[in-house]
């Protein structure tokens, strides 16, 4: 069962910037892109890279560890690692592509809420 948590105090981000917050046991990464706040797991589903150290290009987030790219509009994988050839094939067998967990963010009554 999900709940909405007030993140108004953490959502004051400059355009194109990211910030990590903790809600319970979860590390959640916030990003402001074109005046919209996105919330997602900070841990890469590939091999647990810290996405807050990655590169944000528009709505594309690039993991700093092996270059996996996620589209923050829905969390889908655009590229699963930057590996090529046999390494890429083996890598997909060992760790198959998985979308990034995204969290719904809404504005209500002057507050910014994230659904966790
Ligand atoms: S840990 Fe993120 S791409 Fe490997």
XYZ file of N, CA, C and O and ligand atoms in Angstrom:
468
model
N 0.844 -1.181 0.000
C 0.000 0.000 0.000
C 0.889 1.244 0.000
O 1.814 1.364 0.786
N 0.595 2.156 -0.900
C 1.452 3.334 -1.017
C 0.913 4.493 -0.171
O -0.241 4.509 0.239
N 1.811 5.458 0.043
C 1.441 6.669 0.770
C 2.125 7.853 0.094
O 3.106 7.680 -0.634
N 1.597 9.046 0.340
C 2.212 10.252 -0.196
C 3.029 10.928 0.895
O 2.559 11.110 2.017
N 4.257 11.280 0.553
C 5.162 11.921 1.495
C 5.467 13.326 0.981
O 5.774 13.515 -0.210
N 5.388 14.305 1.879
C 5.649 15.701 1.523
C 7.150 15.908 1.328
O 7.937 15.712 2.257
N 7.532 16.279 0.105
C 8.947 16.544 -0.180
C 9.146 18.010 -0.566
O 10.146 18.351 -1.198
N 8.202 18.858 -0.188
C 8.258 20.273 -0.574
C 9.602 20.903 -0.215
O 10.175 21.657 -1.000
N 10.121 20.565 0.963
C 11.384 21.159 1.410
C 12.580 20.710 0.600
O 13.614 21.381 0.589
N 12.476 19.593 -0.091
C 13.597 19.056 -0.878
C 13.449 19.299 -2.361
O 14.372 19.050 -3.125
N 12.297 19.774 -2.777
C 12.019 19.858 -4.211
C 12.441 21.182 -4.832
O 12.226 21.401 -6.021
N 13.048 22.057 -4.046
C 13.505 23.338 -4.564
C 14.855 23.157 -5.258
O 15.902 23.481 -4.717
N 14.797 22.620 -6.454
C 16.005 22.314 -7.225
C 16.122 23.244 -8.419
O 15.116 23.631 -9.004
N 17.347 23.559 -8.793
C 17.553 24.302 -10.035
C 17.300 23.369 -11.219
O 17.450 22.151 -11.107
N 16.956 23.963 -12.326
C 16.720 23.209 -13.554
C 17.932 22.329 -13.883
O 19.085 22.781 -13.834
N 17.657 21.031 -14.154
C 18.720 20.110 -14.550
C 19.554 19.580 -13.404
O 20.561 18.913 -13.640
N 19.156 19.872 -12.163
C 19.918 19.411 -11.013
C 19.218 18.233 -10.340
O 18.018 18.038 -10.492
N 19.999 17.477 -9.555
C 19.493 16.298 -8.867
C 19.855 16.393 -7.382
O 20.807 17.075 -7.002
N 19.074 15.670 -6.581
C 19.305 15.644 -5.136
C 18.796 14.305 -4.596
O 17.755 13.816 -5.025
N 19.535 13.747 -3.637
C 19.126 12.490 -3.017
C 18.393 12.796 -1.717
O 18.854 13.622 -0.917
N 17.247 12.139 -1.522
C 16.553 12.196 -0.239
C 16.351 10.763 0.252
O 16.463 9.818 -0.533
N 16.093 10.623 1.525
C 15.832 9.305 2.083
C 14.419 9.293 2.638
O 14.036 10.184 3.402
N 13.658 8.287 2.226
C 12.310 8.083 2.772
C 12.272 6.654 3.279
O 12.329 5.708 2.485
N 12.240 6.498 4.590
C 12.325 5.160 5.172
C 13.660 4.547 4.807
O 14.707 5.141 5.033
N 13.618 3.367 4.195
C 14.836 2.668 3.782
C 15.265 3.050 2.356
O 16.306 2.615 1.894
N 14.431 3.846 1.689
C 14.680 4.115 0.277
C 15.538 5.354 0.071
O 15.314 6.379 0.696
N 16.491 5.228 -0.858
C 17.238 6.381 -1.347
C 16.541 6.805 -2.625
O 16.518 6.055 -3.597
N 15.976 7.991 -2.608
C 15.229 8.464 -3.775
C 15.949 9.669 -4.363
O 16.359 10.586 -3.650
N 16.101 9.616 -5.669
C 16.760 10.692 -6.391
C 15.692 11.599 -7.002
O 14.767 11.119 -7.655
N 15.827 12.894 -6.750
C 14.923 13.880 -7.346
C 15.661 14.620 -8.441
O 16.856 14.901 -8.307
N 14.968 14.946 -9.504
C 15.557 15.732 -10.586
C 14.509 16.706 -11.100
O 13.331 16.360 -11.177
N 14.956 17.913 -11.396
C 14.040 18.901 -12.002
C 14.411 19.057 -13.471
O 15.548 19.424 -13.803
N 13.445 18.746 -14.328
C 13.657 18.860 -15.770
C 12.466 19.584 -16.361
O 11.321 19.146 -16.211
N 12.739 20.678 -17.031
C 11.687 21.529 -17.622
C 10.590 21.802 -16.603
O 9.412 21.618 -16.872
N 11.023 22.202 -15.412
C 10.129 22.614 -14.331
C 9.241 21.492 -13.796
O 8.229 21.764 -13.156
N 9.604 20.262 -14.061
C 8.864 19.114 -13.516
C 9.818 18.322 -12.625
O 10.982 18.127 -12.967
N 9.305 17.881 -11.467
C 10.117 17.076 -10.560
C 9.894 15.600 -10.858
O 8.753 15.134 -10.920
N 10.987 14.884 -11.055
C 10.959 13.430 -11.243
C 11.565 12.793 -9.992
O 12.516 13.329 -9.412
N 11.012 11.663 -9.586
C 11.537 10.934 -8.424
C 11.765 9.477 -8.834
O 10.906 8.873 -9.490
N 12.912 8.939 -8.444
C 13.277 7.585 -8.863
C 14.231 6.969 -7.855
O 14.815 7.685 -7.028
N 14.404 5.654 -7.942
C 15.413 5.006 -7.113
C 16.775 5.596 -7.442
O 17.079 5.857 -8.604
N 17.607 5.754 -6.410
C 18.957 6.245 -6.651
C 19.906 5.113 -7.001
O 21.031 5.359 -7.391
N 19.440 3.882 -6.854
C 20.305 2.724 -7.072
C 19.991 2.092 -8.427
O 18.851 1.697 -8.697
N 21.005 1.970 -9.252
C 20.833 1.401 -10.603
C 20.462 -0.078 -10.506
O 21.083 -0.833 -9.750
N 19.453 -0.507 -11.284
C 19.054 -1.909 -11.243
C 20.084 -2.849 -11.889
O 19.939 -4.068 -11.790
N 21.099 -2.314 -12.531
C 22.111 -3.181 -13.136
C 23.027 -3.754 -12.056
O 22.921 -4.913 -11.712
N 23.909 -2.933 -11.503
C 24.824 -3.412 -10.455
C 24.991 -2.369 -9.362
O 26.088 -2.136 -8.861
N 23.871 -1.743 -9.026
C 23.775 -0.858 -7.862
C 24.647 0.399 -7.908
O 25.088 0.894 -6.862
N 24.885 0.910 -9.103
C 25.572 2.197 -9.188
C 24.715 3.296 -8.584
O 23.488 3.206 -8.583
N 25.369 4.316 -8.038
C 24.641 5.442 -7.454
C 24.336 6.447 -8.574
O 25.226 7.142 -9.071
N 23.060 6.483 -8.967
C 22.672 7.300 -10.109
C 22.845 8.793 -9.858
O 22.980 9.572 -10.797
N 22.880 9.191 -8.591
C 23.089 10.607 -8.279
C 24.466 11.085 -8.743
O 24.680 12.287 -8.886
N 25.393 10.153 -9.005
C 26.715 10.514 -9.511
C 26.759 10.435 -11.038
O 27.817 10.607 -11.632
N 25.602 10.142 -11.625
C 25.535 9.991 -13.074
C 25.321 11.318 -13.774
O 25.368 12.393 -13.169
N 25.063 11.218 -15.052
C 24.907 12.386 -15.911
C 23.447 12.516 -16.316
O 22.822 11.534 -16.724
N 22.920 13.729 -16.205
C 21.543 13.993 -16.591
C 21.558 14.835 -17.861
O 22.119 15.931 -17.887
N 20.959 14.291 -18.923
C 20.889 15.000 -20.207
C 19.420 15.042 -20.603
O 18.869 14.038 -21.070
N 18.770 16.162 -20.383
C 17.321 16.219 -20.584
C 16.679 15.223 -19.639
O 16.968 15.228 -18.442
N 15.831 14.351 -20.179
C 15.199 13.342 -19.314
C 15.974 12.023 -19.328
O 15.477 11.011 -18.840
N 17.170 12.022 -19.866
C 17.980 10.795 -19.899
C 19.004 10.833 -18.768
O 19.772 11.800 -18.641
N 18.984 9.786 -17.962
C 19.927 9.652 -16.848
C 20.897 8.522 -17.186
O 20.478 7.416 -17.511
N 22.184 8.829 -17.107
C 23.223 7.860 -17.461
C 23.923 7.404 -16.181
O 24.442 8.230 -15.420
N 23.929 6.089 -15.948
C 24.576 5.551 -14.764
C 26.097 5.743 -14.867
O 26.685 5.478 -15.918
N 26.734 6.159 -13.766
C 28.176 6.412 -13.814
C 29.013 5.136 -13.860
O 30.190 5.184 -14.217
N 28.403 3.992 -13.535
C 29.201 2.769 -13.432
C 29.457 2.095 -14.785
O 30.606 1.827 -15.130
N 28.390 1.833 -15.533
C 28.564 1.128 -16.810
C 27.768 1.766 -17.939
O 27.553 1.143 -18.972
N 27.283 2.972 -17.720
C 26.687 3.739 -18.807
C 25.274 3.385 -19.214
O 24.806 3.833 -20.269
N 24.556 2.602 -18.408
C 23.157 2.350 -18.742
C 22.392 3.671 -18.770
O 22.639 4.555 -17.949
N 21.479 3.776 -19.728
C 20.691 5.001 -19.873
C 19.224 4.704 -19.606
O 18.666 3.749 -20.153
N 18.611 5.559 -18.790
C 17.191 5.445 -18.473
C 16.483 6.718 -18.919
O 17.024 7.810 -18.792
N 15.242 6.540 -19.393
C 14.407 7.701 -19.704
C 13.539 7.979 -18.485
O 12.727 7.130 -18.088
N 13.707 9.138 -17.890
C 12.990 9.443 -16.652
C 11.502 9.704 -16.878
O 10.747 9.810 -15.909
N 11.069 9.775 -18.111
C 9.628 9.951 -18.344
C 8.857 8.721 -17.882
O 7.717 8.821 -17.458
N 9.492 7.548 -17.967
C 8.808 6.320 -17.535
C 9.753 5.279 -16.931
O 9.316 4.206 -16.531
N 11.024 5.592 -16.864
C 12.005 4.679 -16.251
C 12.550 3.615 -17.190
O 13.408 2.831 -16.812
N 12.075 3.617 -18.440
C 12.496 2.539 -19.343
C 13.985 2.642 -19.692
O 14.577 3.726 -19.673
N 14.536 1.485 -20.028
C 15.948 1.412 -20.404
C 16.089 1.834 -21.862
O 15.410 1.297 -22.737
N 16.962 2.786 -22.097
C 17.272 3.183 -23.475
C 18.508 2.437 -23.967
O 18.635 2.148 -25.155
N 19.435 2.160 -23.054
C 20.647 1.400 -23.385
C 21.079 0.669 -22.112
O 21.216 1.275 -21.061
N 21.253 -0.657 -22.204
C 21.650 -1.452 -21.037
C 23.154 -1.630 -21.076
O 23.665 -2.437 -21.818
N 23.860 -0.857 -20.355
C 25.325 -0.754 -20.284
C 25.887 -0.180 -21.587
O 25.219 -0.173 -22.629
N 27.102 0.262 -21.495
C 27.792 0.770 -22.687
C 28.676 -0.316 -23.278
O 29.459 -0.071 -24.185
N 28.538 -1.547 -22.750
C 29.334 -2.660 -23.243
C 28.908 -3.031 -24.649
O 27.773 -2.813 -25.059
N 29.812 -3.664 -25.355
C 29.522 -4.116 -26.719
C 29.957 -5.573 -26.891
O 30.653 -6.125 -26.030
N 29.529 -6.176 -27.990
C 29.976 -7.518 -28.363
C 29.637 -8.579 -27.330
O 28.570 -8.561 -26.715
N 30.576 -9.522 -27.135
C 30.348 -10.660 -26.245
C 30.106 -10.200 -24.806
O 29.290 -10.779 -24.083
N 30.782 -9.159 -24.404
C 30.604 -8.640 -23.041
C 29.162 -8.175 -22.833
O 28.563 -8.420 -21.790
N 28.605 -7.546 -23.847
C 27.214 -7.089 -23.765
C 26.254 -8.281 -23.683
O 25.330 -8.286 -22.870
N 26.491 -9.286 -24.518
C 25.621 -10.472 -24.532
C 25.673 -11.170 -23.174
O 24.641 -11.490 -22.577
N 26.880 -11.406 -22.676
C 27.034 -12.061 -21.371
C 26.433 -11.205 -20.258
O 25.789 -11.708 -19.345
N 26.657 -9.922 -20.372
C 26.135 -9.007 -19.352
C 24.614 -9.056 -19.261
O 24.040 -9.000 -18.169
N 23.942 -9.207 -20.407
C 22.473 -9.270 -20.411
C 21.977 -10.592 -19.849
O 20.874 -10.676 -19.316
N 22.783 -11.649 -19.984
C 22.393 -12.937 -19.414
C 22.523 -12.891 -17.892
O 21.638 -13.327 -17.159
N 23.639 -12.339 -17.440
C 23.896 -12.268 -15.996
C 22.938 -11.290 -15.319
O 22.434 -11.538 -14.231
N 22.693 -10.174 -15.951
C 21.846 -9.137 -15.369
C 20.975 -8.559 -16.478
O 21.398 -7.672 -17.201
N 19.764 -9.095 -16.624
C 18.899 -8.696 -17.729
C 18.364 -7.275 -17.524
O 18.221 -6.820 -16.384
N 18.085 -6.576 -18.629
C 17.636 -5.180 -18.525
C 16.352 -5.025 -17.703
O 15.384 -5.749 -17.905
N 16.412 -4.096 -16.788
C 15.262 -3.786 -15.934
C 15.071 -2.275 -15.870
O 16.045 -1.528 -15.738
N 13.813 -1.865 -15.916
C 13.498 -0.434 -15.858
C 13.857 0.132 -14.488
O 13.914 -0.587 -13.488
N 14.087 1.407 -14.471
C 14.342 2.124 -13.230
C 13.010 2.366 -12.519
O 12.026 2.769 -13.162
N 12.964 2.114 -11.227
C 11.736 2.366 -10.469
C 11.517 3.866 -10.335
O 12.386 4.592 -9.835
N 10.365 4.310 -10.813
C 9.997 5.724 -10.748
C 8.883 5.889 -9.714
O 8.078 4.979 -9.497
N 8.820 7.056 -9.116
C 7.782 7.363 -8.132
C 6.949 8.533 -8.633
O 7.498 9.521 -9.145
N 5.660 8.399 -8.456
C 4.727 9.442 -8.874
C 4.909 10.689 -8.011
O 4.983 10.593 -6.783
N 4.985 11.855 -8.649
C 5.114 13.131 -7.936
C 3.920 13.998 -8.305
O 3.612 14.163 -9.484
N 3.251 14.545 -7.305
C 2.105 15.420 -7.564
C 2.234 16.708 -6.749
O 2.971 16.741 -5.748
N 1.547 17.737 -7.192
C 1.456 18.986 -6.425
C 0.015 19.088 -5.931
O -0.941 18.909 -6.696
N -0.108 19.379 -4.630
C -1.449 19.470 -4.059
C -1.426 20.440 -2.883
O -0.585 20.293 -1.984
N -2.314 21.408 -2.922
C -2.396 22.375 -1.824
C -1.091 23.090 -1.555
O -0.758 23.370 -0.403
N -0.333 23.381 -2.616
C 0.935 24.090 -2.455
C 2.076 23.183 -2.005
O 3.184 23.662 -1.772
N 1.812 21.907 -1.881
C 2.849 20.967 -1.469
C 3.249 20.079 -2.637
O 2.468 19.838 -3.552
N 4.485 19.581 -2.569
C 4.956 18.582 -3.532
C 5.000 17.263 -2.801
O 5.631 17.148 -1.745
N 4.294 16.259 -3.360
C 4.173 14.968 -2.702
C 4.714 13.877 -3.598
O 4.503 13.900 -4.823
N 5.398 12.902 -2.993
C 5.856 11.749 -3.750
C 5.148 10.517 -3.214
O 4.976 10.356 -1.998
N 4.727 9.655 -4.136
C 4.021 8.432 -3.752
C 5.036 7.302 -3.600
O 5.725 6.951 -4.559
N 5.115 6.759 -2.391
C 6.062 5.658 -2.138
C 5.346 4.460 -1.580
O 4.238 4.544 -1.102
S 25.547 -0.268 -12.212
Fe 24.480 1.093 -13.475
S 25.069 0.515 -15.450
Fe 26.034 -0.942 -14.199
